[in-house]
Coordinates of C-alpha atoms and ligand atoms in Angstrom, one line a residue:
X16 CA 0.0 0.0 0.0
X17 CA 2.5 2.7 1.2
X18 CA 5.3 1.5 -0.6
X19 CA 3.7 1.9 -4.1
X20 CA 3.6 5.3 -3.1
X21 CA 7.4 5.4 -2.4
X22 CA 8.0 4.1 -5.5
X23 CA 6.4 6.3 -7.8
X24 CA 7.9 9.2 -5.7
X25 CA 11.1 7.8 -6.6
X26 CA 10.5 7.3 -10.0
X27 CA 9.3 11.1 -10.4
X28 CA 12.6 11.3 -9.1
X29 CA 14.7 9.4 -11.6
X30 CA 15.5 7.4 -8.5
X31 CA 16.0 3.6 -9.4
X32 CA 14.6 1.5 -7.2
X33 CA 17.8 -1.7 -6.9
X34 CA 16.9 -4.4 -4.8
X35 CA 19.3 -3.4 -1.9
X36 CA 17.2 -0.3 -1.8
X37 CA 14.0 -1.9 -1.8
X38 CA 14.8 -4.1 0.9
X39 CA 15.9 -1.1 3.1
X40 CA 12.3 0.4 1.8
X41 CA 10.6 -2.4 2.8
X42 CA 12.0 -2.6 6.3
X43 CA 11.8 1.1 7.4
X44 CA 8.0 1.0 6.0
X45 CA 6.7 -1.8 7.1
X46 CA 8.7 -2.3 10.6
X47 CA 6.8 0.7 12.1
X48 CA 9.1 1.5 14.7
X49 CA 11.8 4.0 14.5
X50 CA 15.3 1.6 13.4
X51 CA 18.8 3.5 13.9
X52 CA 21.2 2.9 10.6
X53 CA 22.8 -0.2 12.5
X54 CA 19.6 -1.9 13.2
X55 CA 18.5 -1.3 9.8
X56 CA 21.8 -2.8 8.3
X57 CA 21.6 -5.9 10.7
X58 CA 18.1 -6.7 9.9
X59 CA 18.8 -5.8 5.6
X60 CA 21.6 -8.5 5.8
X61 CA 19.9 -11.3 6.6
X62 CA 17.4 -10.5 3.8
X63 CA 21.0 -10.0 1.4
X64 CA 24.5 -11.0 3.1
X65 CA 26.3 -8.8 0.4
X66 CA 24.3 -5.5 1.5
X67 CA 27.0 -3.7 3.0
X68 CA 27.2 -0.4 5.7
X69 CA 28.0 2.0 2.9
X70 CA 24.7 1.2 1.0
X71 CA 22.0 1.4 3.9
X72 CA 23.6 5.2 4.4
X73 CA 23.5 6.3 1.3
X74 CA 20.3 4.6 0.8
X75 CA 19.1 6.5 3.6
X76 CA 20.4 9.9 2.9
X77 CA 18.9 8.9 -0.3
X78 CA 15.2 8.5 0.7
X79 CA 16.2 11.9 3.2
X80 CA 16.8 13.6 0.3
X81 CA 13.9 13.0 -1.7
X82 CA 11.6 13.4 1.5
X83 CA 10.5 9.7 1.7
X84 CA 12.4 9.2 5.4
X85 CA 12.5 11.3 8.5
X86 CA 15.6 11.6 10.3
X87 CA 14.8 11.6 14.0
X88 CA 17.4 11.9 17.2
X89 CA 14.2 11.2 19.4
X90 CA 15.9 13.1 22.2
X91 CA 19.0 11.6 22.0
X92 CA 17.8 8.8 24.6
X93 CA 20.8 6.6 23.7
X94 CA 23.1 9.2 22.7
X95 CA 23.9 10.6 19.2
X96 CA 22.3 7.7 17.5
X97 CA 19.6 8.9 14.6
X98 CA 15.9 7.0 13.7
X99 CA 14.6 6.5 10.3
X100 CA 11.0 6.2 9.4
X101 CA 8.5 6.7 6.7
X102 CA 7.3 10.3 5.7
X103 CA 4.2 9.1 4.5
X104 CA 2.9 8.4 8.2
X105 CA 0.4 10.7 9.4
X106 CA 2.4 13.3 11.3
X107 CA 2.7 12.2 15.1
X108 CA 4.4 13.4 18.1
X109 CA 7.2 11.1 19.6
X110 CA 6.8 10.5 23.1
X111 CA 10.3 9.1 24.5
X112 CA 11.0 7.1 27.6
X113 CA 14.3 8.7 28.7
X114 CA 14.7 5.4 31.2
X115 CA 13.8 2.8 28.7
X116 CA 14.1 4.1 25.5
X117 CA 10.2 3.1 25.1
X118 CA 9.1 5.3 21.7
X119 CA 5.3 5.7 21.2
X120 CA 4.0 8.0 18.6
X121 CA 0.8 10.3 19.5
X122 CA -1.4 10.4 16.0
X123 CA -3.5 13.9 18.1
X124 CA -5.6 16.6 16.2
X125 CA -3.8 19.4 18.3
X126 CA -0.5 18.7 16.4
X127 CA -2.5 19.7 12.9
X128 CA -4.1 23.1 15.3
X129 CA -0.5 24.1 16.0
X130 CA 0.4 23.6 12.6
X131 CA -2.1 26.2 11.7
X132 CA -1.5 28.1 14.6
X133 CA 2.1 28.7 13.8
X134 CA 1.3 29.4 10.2
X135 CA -1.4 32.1 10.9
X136 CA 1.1 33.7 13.8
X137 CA 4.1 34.0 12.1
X138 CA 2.9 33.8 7.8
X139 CA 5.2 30.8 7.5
X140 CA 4.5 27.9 5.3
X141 CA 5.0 24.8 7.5
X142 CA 6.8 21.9 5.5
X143 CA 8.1 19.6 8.3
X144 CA 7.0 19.6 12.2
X145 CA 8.4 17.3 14.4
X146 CA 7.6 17.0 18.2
X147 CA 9.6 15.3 20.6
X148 CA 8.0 15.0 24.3
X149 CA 10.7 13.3 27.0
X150 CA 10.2 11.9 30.3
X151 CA 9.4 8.5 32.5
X152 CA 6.7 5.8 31.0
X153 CA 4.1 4.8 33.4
X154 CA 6.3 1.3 34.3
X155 CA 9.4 3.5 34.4
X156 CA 7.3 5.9 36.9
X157 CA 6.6 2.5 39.3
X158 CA 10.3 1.5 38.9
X159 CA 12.0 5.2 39.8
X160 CA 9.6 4.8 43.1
X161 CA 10.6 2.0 43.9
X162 CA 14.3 3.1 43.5
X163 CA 13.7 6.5 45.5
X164 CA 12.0 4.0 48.2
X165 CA 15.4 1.5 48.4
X166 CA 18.0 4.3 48.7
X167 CA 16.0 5.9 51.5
X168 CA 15.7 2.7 53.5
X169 CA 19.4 1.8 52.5
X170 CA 21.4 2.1 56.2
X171 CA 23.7 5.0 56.2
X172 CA 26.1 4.3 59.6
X173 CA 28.6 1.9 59.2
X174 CA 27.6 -0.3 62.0
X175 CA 23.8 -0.5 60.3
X176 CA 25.4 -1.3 56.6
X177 CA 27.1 -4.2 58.1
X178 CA 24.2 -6.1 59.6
X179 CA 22.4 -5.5 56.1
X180 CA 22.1 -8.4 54.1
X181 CA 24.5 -8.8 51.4
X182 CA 24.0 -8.3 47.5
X183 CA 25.4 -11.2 46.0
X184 CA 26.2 -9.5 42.9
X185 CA 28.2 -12.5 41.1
X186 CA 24.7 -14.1 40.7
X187 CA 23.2 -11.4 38.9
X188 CA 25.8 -12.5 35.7
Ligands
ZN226 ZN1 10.1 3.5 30.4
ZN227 ZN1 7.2 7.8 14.5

C-alpha cells in the first residue's frame, strides 16, 4: 500500500529502485518502529548478506533527500544515534521514555491546530514539524519509586550497613 507510493515518488525522481534499496524500503516501511542505521543494516543483511554499511547510508540519505524518510534523534535517549521512518505516516508526536528508550508515537488533532497556529502567527508555510516530548513511561514511573524508596531505606552508619544483608552481585551475571 504505502510502498507503491514510495515508489512512484522515486521514480518522479529518476530514483531507481535496486533491490538493496528496496529491501531497506521495505523494512523502514513496514517495521513501524523508529530503526537506527545499524539496526536497519543488521536486519537488511539477513534479507541479502552482500548489502554492505556504505549502502543502507546512502540509501538512507537517499530516501532523506527526496523526502520519503524522516531523520529523527528522538531526544538523543541513547546518545547521538539517529531513527529513520516513513514520511508518509500521518504526522505524530514522539513521546520518548528517557529510562527505557520506550518510543510511542501520539497520532492527536492538536498537532494539525498548532500547525495552523504557527502558520497564521508567524505567515510561514510549515513543510516539516516534528515533536519530541521526554520523560518516564508509566512502568518507568513505578520503577523510579521504587528506586527512591530502596535508597532511603538503605542504612547509612557503618555499624547499620554491616548487619544489612549482602547483595550477591556475582549471581546477577
Ligand atoms: Zn520507560
Ligand atoms: Zn514515528
Amino acid at each position: 500500500m504505502v510502498v507503491s507510493g514510495i515508489k512512484d515518488s522515486l521514480k518522479q525522481q529518476g530514483v531507481r529502485l535496486t533491490r538493496q534499496r528496496q529491501i531497506l524500503l521495505d523494512l523502514i516501511d513496514q517495521s513501524g518502529q523508529h530503526l537506527d542505521a545499524d539496526r536497519l543494516y543488521q536486519l537488511a543483511r539477513l534479507k541479502d548478506p552482500k548489502l554492505n554499511r556504505v549502502t543502507v547510508y546512502r540509501t538512507l540519505k537517499l530516501l532523506k533527500a527526496g523526502g520519503l524518510v524522516d531523520e529523527l534523534d528522538l531526544m538523543h535517549h541513547e546518545g547521538d544515534q539517529h531513527y529513520y521512518e516513513t514520511r508518509l505516516k500521518q504526522e505524530h508526536a514522539h513521546v520518548i521514555c528517557l529510562r527505557c528508550g520506550k518510543v510511542e508515537e501520539f497520532f492527536g488533532e492538536p498537532l494539525q491546530r498548532l500547525r495552523k497556529q504557527i502558520e497564521s502567527h508567524f505567515g510561514f508555510q510549515v513543510l516539516l514539524a516534528r515533536t519530541e516530548v521526554g520523560g518516564y513511561c508509566a512502568h518507568c514511573q513505578t520503577l523510579r519509586a521504587r528506586e527512591v524508596e530502596e535508597l532511603k531505606s538503605r542504612p547509612v552508619t557503618p555499624a547499620k550497613r554491616a548487619a544489612a544483608p549482602k547483595r550477591t552481585r556475582s549471581q546477577r551475571g
